Coordinates of C-alpha atoms and ligand atoms in Angstrom, one line a residue:
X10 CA -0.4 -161.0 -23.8
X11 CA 1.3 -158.5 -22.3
X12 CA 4.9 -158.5 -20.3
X13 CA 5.2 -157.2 -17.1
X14 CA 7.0 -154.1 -17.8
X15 CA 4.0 -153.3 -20.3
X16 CA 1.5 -153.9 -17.5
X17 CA 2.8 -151.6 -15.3
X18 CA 3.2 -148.8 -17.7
X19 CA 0.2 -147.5 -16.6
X20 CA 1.2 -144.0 -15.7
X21 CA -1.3 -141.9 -17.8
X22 CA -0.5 -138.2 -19.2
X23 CA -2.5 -135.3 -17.7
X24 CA -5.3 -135.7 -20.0
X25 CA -6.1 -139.5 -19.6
X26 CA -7.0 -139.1 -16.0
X27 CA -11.2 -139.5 -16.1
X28 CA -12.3 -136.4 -15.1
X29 CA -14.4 -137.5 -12.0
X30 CA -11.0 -138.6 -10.7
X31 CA -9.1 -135.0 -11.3
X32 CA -7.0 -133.1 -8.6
X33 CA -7.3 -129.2 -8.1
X34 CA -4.1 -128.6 -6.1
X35 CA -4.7 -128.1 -2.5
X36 CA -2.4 -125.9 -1.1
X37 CA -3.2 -125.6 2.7
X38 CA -2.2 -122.3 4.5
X39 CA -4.2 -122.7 7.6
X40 CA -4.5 -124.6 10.9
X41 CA -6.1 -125.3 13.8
X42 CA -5.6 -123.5 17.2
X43 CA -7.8 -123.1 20.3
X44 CA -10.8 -123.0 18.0
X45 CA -9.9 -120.6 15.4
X46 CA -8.6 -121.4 11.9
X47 CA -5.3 -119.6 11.5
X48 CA -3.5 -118.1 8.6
X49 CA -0.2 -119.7 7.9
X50 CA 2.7 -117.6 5.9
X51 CA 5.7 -120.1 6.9
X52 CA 7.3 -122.6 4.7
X53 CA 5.5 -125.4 3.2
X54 CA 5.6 -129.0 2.5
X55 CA 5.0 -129.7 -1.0
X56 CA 2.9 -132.6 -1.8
X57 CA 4.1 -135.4 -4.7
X58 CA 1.5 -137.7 -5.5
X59 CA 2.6 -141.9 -6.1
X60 CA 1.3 -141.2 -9.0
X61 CA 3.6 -139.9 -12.2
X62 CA 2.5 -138.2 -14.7
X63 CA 4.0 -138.5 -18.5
X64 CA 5.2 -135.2 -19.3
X65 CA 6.9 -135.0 -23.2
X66 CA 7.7 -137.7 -22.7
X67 CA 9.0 -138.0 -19.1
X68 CA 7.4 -139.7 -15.7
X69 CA 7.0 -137.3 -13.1
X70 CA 4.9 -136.8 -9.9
X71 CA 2.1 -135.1 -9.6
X72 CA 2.5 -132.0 -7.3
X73 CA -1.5 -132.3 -5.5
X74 CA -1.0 -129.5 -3.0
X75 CA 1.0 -128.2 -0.3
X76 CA 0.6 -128.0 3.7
X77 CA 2.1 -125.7 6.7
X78 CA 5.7 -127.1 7.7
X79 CA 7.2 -125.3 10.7
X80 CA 11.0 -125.6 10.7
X81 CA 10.3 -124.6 14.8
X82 CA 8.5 -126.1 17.5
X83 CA 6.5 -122.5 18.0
X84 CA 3.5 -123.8 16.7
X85 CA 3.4 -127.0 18.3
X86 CA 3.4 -125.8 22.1
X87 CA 1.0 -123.0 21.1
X88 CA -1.2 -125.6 20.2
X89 CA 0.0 -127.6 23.3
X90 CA -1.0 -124.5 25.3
X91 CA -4.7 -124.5 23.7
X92 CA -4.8 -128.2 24.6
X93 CA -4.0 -127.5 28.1
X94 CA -6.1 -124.3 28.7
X95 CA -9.1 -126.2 27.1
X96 CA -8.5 -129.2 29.5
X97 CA -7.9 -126.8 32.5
X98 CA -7.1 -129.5 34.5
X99 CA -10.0 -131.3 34.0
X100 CA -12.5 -128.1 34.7
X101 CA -12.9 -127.0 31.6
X102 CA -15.9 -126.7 29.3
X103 CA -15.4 -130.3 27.2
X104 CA -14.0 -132.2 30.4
X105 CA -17.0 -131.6 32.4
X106 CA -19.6 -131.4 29.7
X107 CA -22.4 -134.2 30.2
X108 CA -21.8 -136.9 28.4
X109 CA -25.1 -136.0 26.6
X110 CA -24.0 -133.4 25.2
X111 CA -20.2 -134.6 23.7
X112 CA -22.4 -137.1 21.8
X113 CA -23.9 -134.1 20.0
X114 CA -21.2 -132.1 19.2
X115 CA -19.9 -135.7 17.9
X116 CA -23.6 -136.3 16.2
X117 CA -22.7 -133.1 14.5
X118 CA -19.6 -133.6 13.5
X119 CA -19.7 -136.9 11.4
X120 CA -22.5 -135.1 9.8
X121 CA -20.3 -132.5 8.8
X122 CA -17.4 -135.4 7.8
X123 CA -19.9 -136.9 5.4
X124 CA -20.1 -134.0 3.8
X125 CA -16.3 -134.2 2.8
X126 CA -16.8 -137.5 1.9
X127 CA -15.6 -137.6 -1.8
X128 CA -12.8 -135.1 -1.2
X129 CA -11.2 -137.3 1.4
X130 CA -12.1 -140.1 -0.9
X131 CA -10.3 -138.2 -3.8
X132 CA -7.1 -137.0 -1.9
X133 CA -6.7 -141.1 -0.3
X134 CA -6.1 -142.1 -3.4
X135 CA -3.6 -139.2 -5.0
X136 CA -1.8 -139.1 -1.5
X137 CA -1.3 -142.5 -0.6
X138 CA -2.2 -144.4 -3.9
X139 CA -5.1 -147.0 -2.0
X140 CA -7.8 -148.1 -4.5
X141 CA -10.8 -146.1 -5.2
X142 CA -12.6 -149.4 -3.5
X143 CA -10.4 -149.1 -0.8
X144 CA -10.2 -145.5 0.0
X145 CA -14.7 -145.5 0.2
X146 CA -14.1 -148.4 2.4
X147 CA -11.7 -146.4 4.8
X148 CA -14.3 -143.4 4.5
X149 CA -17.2 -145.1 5.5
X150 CA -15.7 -147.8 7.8
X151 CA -14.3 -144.6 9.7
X152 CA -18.0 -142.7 10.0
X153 CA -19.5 -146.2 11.0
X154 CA -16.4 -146.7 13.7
X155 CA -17.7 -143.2 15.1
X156 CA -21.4 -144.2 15.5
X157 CA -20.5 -147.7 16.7
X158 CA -18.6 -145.4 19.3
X159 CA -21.2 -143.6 20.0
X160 CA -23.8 -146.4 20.8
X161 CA -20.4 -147.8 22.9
X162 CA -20.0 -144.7 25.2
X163 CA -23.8 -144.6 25.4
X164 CA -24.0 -148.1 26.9
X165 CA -20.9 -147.2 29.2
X166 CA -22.9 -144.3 30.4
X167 CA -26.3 -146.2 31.3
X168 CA -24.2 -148.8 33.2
X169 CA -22.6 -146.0 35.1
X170 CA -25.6 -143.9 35.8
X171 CA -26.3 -146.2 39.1
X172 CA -25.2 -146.1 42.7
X173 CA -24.0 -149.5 43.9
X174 CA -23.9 -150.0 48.3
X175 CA -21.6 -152.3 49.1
X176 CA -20.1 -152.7 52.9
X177 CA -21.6 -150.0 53.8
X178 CA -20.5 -147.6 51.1
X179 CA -22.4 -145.7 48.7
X180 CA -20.2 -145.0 45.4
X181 CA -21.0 -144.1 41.8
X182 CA -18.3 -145.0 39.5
X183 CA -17.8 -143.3 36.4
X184 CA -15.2 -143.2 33.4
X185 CA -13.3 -139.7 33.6
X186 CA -11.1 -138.2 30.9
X187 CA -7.0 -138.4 31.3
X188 CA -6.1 -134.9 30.4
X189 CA -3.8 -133.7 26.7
X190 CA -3.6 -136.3 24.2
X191 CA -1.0 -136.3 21.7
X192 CA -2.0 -138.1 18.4
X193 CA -0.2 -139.2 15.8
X194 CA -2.0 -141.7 12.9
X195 CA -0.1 -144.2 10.0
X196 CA -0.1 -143.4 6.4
X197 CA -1.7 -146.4 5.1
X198 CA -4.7 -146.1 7.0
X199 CA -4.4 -142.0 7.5
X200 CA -8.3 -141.4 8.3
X201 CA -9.7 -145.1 9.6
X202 CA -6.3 -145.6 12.0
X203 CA -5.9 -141.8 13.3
X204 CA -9.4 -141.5 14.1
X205 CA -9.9 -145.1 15.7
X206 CA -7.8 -143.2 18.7
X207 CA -8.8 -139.4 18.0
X208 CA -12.4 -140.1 18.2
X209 CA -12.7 -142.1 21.3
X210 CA -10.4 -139.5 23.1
X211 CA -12.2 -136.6 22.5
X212 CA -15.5 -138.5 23.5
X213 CA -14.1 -139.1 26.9
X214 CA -13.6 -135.4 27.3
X215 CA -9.8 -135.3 26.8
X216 CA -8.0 -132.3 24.5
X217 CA -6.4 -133.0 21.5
X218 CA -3.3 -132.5 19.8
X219 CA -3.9 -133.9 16.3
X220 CA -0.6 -134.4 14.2
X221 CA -1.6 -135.7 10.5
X222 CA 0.7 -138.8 9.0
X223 CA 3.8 -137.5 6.5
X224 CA 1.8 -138.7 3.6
X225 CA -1.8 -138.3 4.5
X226 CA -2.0 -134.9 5.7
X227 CA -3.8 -133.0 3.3
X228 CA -6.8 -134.8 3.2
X229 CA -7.6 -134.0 6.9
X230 CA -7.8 -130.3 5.8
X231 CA -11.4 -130.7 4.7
X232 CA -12.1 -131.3 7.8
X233 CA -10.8 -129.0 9.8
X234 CA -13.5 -126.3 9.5
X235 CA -15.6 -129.1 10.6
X236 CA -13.8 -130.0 14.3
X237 CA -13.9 -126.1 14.7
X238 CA -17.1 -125.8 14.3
X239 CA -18.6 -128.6 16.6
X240 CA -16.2 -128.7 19.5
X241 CA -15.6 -125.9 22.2
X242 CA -12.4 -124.0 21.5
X243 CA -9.2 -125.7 22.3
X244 CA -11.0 -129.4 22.3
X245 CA -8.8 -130.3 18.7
X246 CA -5.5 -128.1 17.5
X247 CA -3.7 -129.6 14.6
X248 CA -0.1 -129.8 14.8
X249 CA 2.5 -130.1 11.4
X250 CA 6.2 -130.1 10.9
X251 CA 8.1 -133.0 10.9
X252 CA 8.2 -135.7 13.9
X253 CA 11.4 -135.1 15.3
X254 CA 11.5 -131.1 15.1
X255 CA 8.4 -130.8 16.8
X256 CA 7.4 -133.7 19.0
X257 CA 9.9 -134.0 21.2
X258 CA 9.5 -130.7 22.5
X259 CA 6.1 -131.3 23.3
X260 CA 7.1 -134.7 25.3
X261 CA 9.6 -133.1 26.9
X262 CA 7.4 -130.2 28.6
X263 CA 5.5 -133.3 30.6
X264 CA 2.0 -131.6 30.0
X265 CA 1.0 -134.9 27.3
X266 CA -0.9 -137.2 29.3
X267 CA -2.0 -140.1 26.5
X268 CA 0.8 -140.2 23.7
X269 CA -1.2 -142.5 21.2
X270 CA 0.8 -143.5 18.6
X271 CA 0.2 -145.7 15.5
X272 CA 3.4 -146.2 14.0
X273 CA 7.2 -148.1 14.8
X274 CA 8.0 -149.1 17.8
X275 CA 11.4 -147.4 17.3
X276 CA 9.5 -144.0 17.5
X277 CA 7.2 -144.7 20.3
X278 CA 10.3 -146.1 22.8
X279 CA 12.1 -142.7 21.8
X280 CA 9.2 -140.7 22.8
X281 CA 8.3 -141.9 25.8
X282 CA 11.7 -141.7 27.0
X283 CA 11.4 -137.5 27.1
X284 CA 8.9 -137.5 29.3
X285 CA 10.1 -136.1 32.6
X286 CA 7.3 -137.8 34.4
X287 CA 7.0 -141.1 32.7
X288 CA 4.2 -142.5 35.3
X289 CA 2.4 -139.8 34.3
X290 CA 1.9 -140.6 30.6
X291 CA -0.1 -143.0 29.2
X292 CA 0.3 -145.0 25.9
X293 CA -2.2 -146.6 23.2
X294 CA 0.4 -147.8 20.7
X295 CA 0.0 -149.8 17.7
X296 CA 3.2 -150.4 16.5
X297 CA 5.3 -153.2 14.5
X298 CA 4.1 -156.5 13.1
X299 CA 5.6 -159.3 11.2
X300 CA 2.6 -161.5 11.7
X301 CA 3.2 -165.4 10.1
X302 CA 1.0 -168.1 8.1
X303 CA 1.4 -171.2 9.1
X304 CA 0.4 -173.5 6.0
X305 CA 0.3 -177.3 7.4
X306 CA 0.8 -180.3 5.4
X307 CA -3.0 -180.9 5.6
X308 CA -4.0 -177.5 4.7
X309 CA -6.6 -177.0 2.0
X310 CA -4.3 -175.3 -0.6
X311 CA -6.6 -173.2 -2.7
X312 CA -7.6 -171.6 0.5
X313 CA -4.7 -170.6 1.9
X314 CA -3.5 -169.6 -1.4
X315 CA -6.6 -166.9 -1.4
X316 CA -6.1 -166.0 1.9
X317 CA -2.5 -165.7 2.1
X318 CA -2.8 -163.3 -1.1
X319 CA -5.2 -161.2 0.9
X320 CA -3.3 -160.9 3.6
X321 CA 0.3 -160.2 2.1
X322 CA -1.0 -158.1 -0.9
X323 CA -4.1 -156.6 -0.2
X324 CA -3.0 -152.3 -0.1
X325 CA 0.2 -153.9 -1.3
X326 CA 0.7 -155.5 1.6
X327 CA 1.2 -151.8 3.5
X328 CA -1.3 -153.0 6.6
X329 CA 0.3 -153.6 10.1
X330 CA -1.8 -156.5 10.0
X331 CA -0.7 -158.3 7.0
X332 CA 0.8 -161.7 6.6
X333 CA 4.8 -161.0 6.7
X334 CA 5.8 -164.4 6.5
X335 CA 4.2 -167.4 5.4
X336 CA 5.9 -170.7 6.8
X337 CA 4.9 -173.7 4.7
X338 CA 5.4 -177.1 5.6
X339 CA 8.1 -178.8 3.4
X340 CA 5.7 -181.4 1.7
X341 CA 3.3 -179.1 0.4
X342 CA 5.4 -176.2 -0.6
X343 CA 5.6 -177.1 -3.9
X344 CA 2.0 -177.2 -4.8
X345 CA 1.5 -174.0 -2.5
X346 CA 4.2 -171.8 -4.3
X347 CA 3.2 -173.1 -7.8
X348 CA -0.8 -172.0 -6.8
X349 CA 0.6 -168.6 -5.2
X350 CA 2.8 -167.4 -8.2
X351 CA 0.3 -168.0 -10.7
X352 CA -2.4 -166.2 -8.6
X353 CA 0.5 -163.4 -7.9
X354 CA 0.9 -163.1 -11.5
X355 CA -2.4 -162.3 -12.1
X356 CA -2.6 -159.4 -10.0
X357 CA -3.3 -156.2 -12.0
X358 CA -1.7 -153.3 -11.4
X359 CA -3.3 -149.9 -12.4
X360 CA -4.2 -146.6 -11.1
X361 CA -6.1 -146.6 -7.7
X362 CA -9.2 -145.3 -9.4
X363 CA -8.9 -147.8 -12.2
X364 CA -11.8 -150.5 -12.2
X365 CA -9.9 -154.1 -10.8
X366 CA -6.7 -152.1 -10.2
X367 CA -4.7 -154.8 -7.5
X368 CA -1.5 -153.0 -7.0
X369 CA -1.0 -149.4 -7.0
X370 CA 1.6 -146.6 -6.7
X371 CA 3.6 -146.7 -3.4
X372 CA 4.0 -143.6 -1.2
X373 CA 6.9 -144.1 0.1
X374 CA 9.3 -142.6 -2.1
X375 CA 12.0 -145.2 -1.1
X376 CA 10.0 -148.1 -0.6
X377 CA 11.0 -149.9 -4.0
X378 CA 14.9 -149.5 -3.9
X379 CA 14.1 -150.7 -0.1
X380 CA 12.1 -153.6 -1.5
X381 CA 14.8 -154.4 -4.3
X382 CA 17.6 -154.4 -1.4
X383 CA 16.1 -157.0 0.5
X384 CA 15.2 -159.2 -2.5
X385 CA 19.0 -158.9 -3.3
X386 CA 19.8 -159.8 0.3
X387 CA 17.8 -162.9 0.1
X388 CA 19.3 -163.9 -2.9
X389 CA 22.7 -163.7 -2.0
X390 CA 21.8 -165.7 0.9
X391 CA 20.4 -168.7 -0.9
X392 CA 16.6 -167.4 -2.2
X393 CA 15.3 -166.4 -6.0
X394 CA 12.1 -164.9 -7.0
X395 CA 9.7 -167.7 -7.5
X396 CA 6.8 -165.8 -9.7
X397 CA 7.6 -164.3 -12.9
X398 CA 6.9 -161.0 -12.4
X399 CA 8.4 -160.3 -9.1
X400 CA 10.0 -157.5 -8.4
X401 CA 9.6 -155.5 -11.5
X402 CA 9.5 -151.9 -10.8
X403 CA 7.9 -148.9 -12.7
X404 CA 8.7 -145.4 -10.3
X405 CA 6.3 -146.4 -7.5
X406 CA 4.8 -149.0 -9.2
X407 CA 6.7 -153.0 -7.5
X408 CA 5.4 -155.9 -9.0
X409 CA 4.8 -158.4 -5.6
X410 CA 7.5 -160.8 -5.8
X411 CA 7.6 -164.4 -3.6
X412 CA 11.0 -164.9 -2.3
X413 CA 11.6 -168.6 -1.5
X414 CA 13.2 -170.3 0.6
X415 CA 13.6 -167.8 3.0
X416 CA 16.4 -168.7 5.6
X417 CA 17.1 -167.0 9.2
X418 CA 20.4 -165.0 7.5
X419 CA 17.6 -162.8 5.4
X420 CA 16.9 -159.4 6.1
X421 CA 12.9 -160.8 4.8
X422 CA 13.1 -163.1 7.7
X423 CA 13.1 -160.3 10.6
X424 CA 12.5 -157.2 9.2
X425 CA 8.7 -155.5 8.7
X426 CA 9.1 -154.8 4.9
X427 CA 5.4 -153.6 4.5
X428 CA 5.2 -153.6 0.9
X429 CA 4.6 -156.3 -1.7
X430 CA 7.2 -159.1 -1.4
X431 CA 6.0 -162.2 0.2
X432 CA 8.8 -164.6 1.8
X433 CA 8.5 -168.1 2.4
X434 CA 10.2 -170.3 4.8
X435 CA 9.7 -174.2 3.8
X436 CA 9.6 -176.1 7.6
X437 CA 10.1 -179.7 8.6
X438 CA 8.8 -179.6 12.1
X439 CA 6.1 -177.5 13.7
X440 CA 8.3 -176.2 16.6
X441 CA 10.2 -174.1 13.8
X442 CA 7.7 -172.2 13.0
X443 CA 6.8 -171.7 17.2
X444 CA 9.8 -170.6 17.9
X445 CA 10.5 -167.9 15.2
X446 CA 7.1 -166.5 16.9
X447 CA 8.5 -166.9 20.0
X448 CA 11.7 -165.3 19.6
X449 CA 10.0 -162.5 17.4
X450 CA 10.3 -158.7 18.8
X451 CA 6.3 -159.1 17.6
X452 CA 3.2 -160.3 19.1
X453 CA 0.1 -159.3 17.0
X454 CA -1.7 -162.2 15.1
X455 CA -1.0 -165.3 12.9
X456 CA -3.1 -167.4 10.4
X457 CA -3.0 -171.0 10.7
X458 CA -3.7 -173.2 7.6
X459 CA -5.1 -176.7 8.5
X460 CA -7.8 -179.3 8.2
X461 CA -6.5 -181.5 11.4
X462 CA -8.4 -180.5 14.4
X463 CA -6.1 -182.0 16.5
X464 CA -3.0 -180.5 15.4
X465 CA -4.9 -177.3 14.9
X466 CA -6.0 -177.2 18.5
X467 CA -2.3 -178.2 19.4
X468 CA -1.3 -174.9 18.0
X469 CA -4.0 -172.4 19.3
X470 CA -2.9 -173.1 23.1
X471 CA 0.8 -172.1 22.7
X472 CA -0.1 -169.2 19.9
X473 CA -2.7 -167.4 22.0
X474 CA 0.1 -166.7 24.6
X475 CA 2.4 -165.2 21.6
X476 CA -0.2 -162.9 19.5
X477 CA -3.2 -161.2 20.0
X478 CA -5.7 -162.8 17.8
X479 CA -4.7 -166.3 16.1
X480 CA -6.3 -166.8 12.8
X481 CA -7.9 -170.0 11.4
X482 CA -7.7 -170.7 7.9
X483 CA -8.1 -166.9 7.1
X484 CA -6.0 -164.3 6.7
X485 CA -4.7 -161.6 9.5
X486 CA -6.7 -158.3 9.9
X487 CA -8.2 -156.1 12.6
X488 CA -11.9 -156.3 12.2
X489 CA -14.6 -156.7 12.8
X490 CA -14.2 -153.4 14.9
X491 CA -15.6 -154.4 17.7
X492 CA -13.2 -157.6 18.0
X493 CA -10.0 -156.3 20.6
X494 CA -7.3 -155.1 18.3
X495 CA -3.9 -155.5 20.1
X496 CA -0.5 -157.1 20.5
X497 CA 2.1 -158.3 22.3
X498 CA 5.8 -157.3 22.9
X499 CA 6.8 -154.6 20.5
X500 CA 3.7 -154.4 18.6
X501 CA 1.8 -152.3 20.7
X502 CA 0.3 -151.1 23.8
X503 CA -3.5 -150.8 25.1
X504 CA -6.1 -152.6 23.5
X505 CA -8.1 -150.6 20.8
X506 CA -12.0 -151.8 19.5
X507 CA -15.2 -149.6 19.1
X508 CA -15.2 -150.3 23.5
X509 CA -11.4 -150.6 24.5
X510 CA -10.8 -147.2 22.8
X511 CA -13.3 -145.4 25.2
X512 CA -11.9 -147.4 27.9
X513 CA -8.1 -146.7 26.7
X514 CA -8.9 -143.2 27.1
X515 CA -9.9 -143.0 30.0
X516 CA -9.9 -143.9 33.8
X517 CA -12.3 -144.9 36.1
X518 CA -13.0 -142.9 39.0
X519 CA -15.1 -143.4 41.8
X520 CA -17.3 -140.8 44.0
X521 CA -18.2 -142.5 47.4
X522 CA -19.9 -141.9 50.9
X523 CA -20.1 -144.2 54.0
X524 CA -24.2 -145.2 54.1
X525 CA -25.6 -142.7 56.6
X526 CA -28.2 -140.8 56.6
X527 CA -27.1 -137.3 56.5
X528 CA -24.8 -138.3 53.4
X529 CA -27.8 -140.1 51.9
X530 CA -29.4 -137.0 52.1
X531 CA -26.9 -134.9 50.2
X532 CA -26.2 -137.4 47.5
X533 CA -30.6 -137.3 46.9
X534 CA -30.3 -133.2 46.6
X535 CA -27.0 -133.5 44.4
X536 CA -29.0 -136.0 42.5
X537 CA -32.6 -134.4 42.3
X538 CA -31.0 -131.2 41.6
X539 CA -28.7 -132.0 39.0
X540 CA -25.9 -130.1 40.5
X541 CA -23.1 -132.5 39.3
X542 CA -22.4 -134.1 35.9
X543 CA -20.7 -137.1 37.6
X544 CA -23.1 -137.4 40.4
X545 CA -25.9 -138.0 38.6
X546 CA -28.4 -141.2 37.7
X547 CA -29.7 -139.1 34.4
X548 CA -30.0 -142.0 31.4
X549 CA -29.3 -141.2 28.0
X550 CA -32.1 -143.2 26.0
Ligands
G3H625 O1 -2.6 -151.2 9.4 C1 -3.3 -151.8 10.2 C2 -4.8 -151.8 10.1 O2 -5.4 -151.6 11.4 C3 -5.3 -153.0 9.5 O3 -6.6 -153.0 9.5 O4 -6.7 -155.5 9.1 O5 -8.7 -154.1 8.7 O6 -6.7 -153.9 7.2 P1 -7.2 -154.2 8.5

């Protein structure tokens, strides 16, 4: 059998990699403003892939490409500037286009994002390191998100296309767009996460300024030439450059109207901050998690051993939604560790387009020394490695490691490590567990693990006014996509879902009369005539 260091020497030379799988470099020297594809000649962003390659005899990175990196905010406010100008204060051509007719230039363009699909699929995995699995999952998840959208904003629009008379007023109430938005996606879910905002934004007739993640970015340059081409000029304009050179600029100028962010919470407090107007702007956050199981004394083991491995290690445990913590109830946590290192153990790490492949390459080039500090930390405060291969590291390759017992003095007890390291905090009494939740800067979900109705229903009341969605004997995660995705405290703002996004994005605004009938009269012509987009009882079928 093989040792751990042999199992995660899996870095292959050049010549190993199965040719379906290859990279072509991509080195990106274009981007998108007010509707044309521009020619970039400034400096560049080189991208390194997780994944080394054995060269004589060495392990180095794969260079897959390169991207535009202004060192200015130049290009940012142009780009801010086609935003604006396309919105026009809400006169322009997207804004006041029927809703009709943003559905086909959206029809169009996931036609044209299909296209790209194994490209994006391809670059997923060199850029970020996700599973071949994975990375199809994100791809097609992300087209069905946009038809599920779709069939959303259509149902929004046949409630709306009604008059309603109420005390003597005649009013038609309709969603209306909010103006710029500024939007900024996560690396681990690049495509699925930015375009769960993107999309429902520029379906409720808003302007976009589209910055790509830091790792992530080049594989939304296949699909640039398709946002071009389906939406009026201006509608999308891609921004690059690094966070803090060019963002705050843009805040700062007070023309952003929705800042949606997914990313820390840190970022997202600074941000807002610039903006001169702050009533003015809108946020749709999703931000930090440190979401906890809870594993009773009555839990069925096996289960929450599968579920708990799920949630702390599935992407290697980079989801906002993973399991951070898992709090097991003294008598049991034995049995559960025992159950959880073997299964840990067995995990197989690989290349993300290797067949079974569990762990892969991290992308964060200082994510393992990161991960190795706070296993240090918790062992100089009391806590060891429990499973055999924890913490073994091969470049970008860390072995998960369960770190137990966790104790309050541990930088694994607070901090959102989002990688593979899964602490656990053995608990006496139930109120332990509530009040780490309680006192946590976050608020998105927990899984509880339990066969006792009773004490299970004991823990739903308090929980539900903690988190956002509170888990039973499964693991934490955001779907299904129509389910409300949101959190509490620090861990975000807004609610997003296949409905709440198109709602998020928009406001609703009301066009009303007093019941007469000379203003009866004028609504009918407006009406009949179809002089107004708003004002209008047309049904989309
Ligand atoms: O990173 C956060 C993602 O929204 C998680 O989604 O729970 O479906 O993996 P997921």
């Amino acid at each position: 059998m093989k040792s751990f260091a042999q199992q995660l020497d899996v870095f292959p030379a050049e010549n190993q990699i199965p040719e379906e799988y290859r990279i072509t470099e991509l080195h990106q020297r274009e981007y998108l403003i007010n509707g044309e594809i521009l020619p970039w000649d400034g400096s560049v962003q080189e991208v390194l892939s997780p994944v080394y390659i054995k060269q004589e005899g060495r392990l180095e990175r794969k260079l897959i490409g390169s991207y535009p990196l202004p060192n200015t905010e130049k290009e940012a406010m142009e780009a801010l500037d086609a935003a604006v100008k396309a919105y026009d204060n809400g006169r322009g051509e997207w804004p006041t286009m029927s809703i009709g007719d943003r559905i086909s230039c959206m029809e169009k363009f996931v036609g044209r994002m299909i296209e790209q699909k194994q490209q994006v699929v391809n670059l997923l995995m060199w850029e970020i390191g996700k599973t071949l699995g994975d990375s199809i999952k994100e791809f097609d998840r992300t087209v069905e998100y946009i038809y599920d959208t779709i069939e959303a904003l259509k149902d929004i629009d046949r409630a709306s296309s009604r008059f309603r008379i109420e005390q003597g007023i005649i009013g038609q109430i309709r969603r209306s767009p909010l103006g710029v938005v500024l939007c900024m996606g996560p690396f681990n879910y690049p495509l699925n996460e930015t375009y769960t905002t993107l999309i429902p934004a520029i379906l409720m007739g808003n302007t976009i300024l589209f910055k790509p993640p830091k790792h992530g970015t080049l594989l939304h340059y296949p699909l640039l030439e398709a946002f071009r081409e389906c939406f009026p000029k201006g509608v999308v304009n891609t921004i690059y450059g690094r966070g803090n050179t060019v963002v705050p600029a843009l805040m700062k100028s007070g023309k952003i109207n929705v800042l949606t962010l997914i990313g820390s919470s840190r970022v997202a407090d600074q941000l807002k901050k610039l903006h001169p107007k702050v009533n003015r702007l809108r946020a749709v956050l999703g931000l930090d998690a440190k979401n906890a199981g809870i594993i009773l004394s009555n839990a069925d083991l096996e289960l929450a051993v599968k579920e708990c491995l799920l949630g702390t290690l599935s992407f290697n445990g980079q989801r906002c939604t993973a399991i951070k913590i898992v709090w097991v109830h003294r008598s049991v946590a034995d049995q559960f560790l025992k159950r959880l290192n073997e299964e840990v153990d067995k995990l197989k790490p690989g290349l993300p387009w290797e067949k079974g492949a569990q762990i892969t390459p991290l992308p964060e080039p200082q994510k393992p020394a990161y991960l190795a500090e706070c296993i240090q930390d918790a062992e100089a405060h009391g806590a060891a490695v429990t499973n055999e291969g924890g913490g073994i590291v091969n470049e970008s390759l860390f072995f998960p490691a369960v770190v137990y017992p966790v104790n309050s003095q541990m930088k694994l007890y607070r901090e959102e490590q989002f990688g593979p390291v899964i602490p656990v905090v053995p608990f006496d009494d139930i109120e332990e567990p509530i009040d780490y939740i309680i006192n946590s800067d976050h608020g998105q979900q927990v899984s509880i693990f339990g066969t006792d109705t009773e004490e299970i229903a004991h823990l739903i009341d308090p929980l539900v006014n903690q988190v956002s969605r509170v888990n039973i004997n499964a693991q934490c995660q955001r779907g299904p996509d129509t389910f409300p995705f949101t959190g509490r405290k620090d861990s975000a703002e807004g609610t997003l879902s296949v409905e709440d996004a198109l709602r998020s994005f928009s406001i609703r605004t009301v066009v009303a009369t007093k019941d007469t009938e000379g203003n009866k009269e004028i609504l009918n012509d407006i009406v009949e005539k179809n002089r107004s987009q708003f004002l209008s009882t047309k049904f989309i079928f």
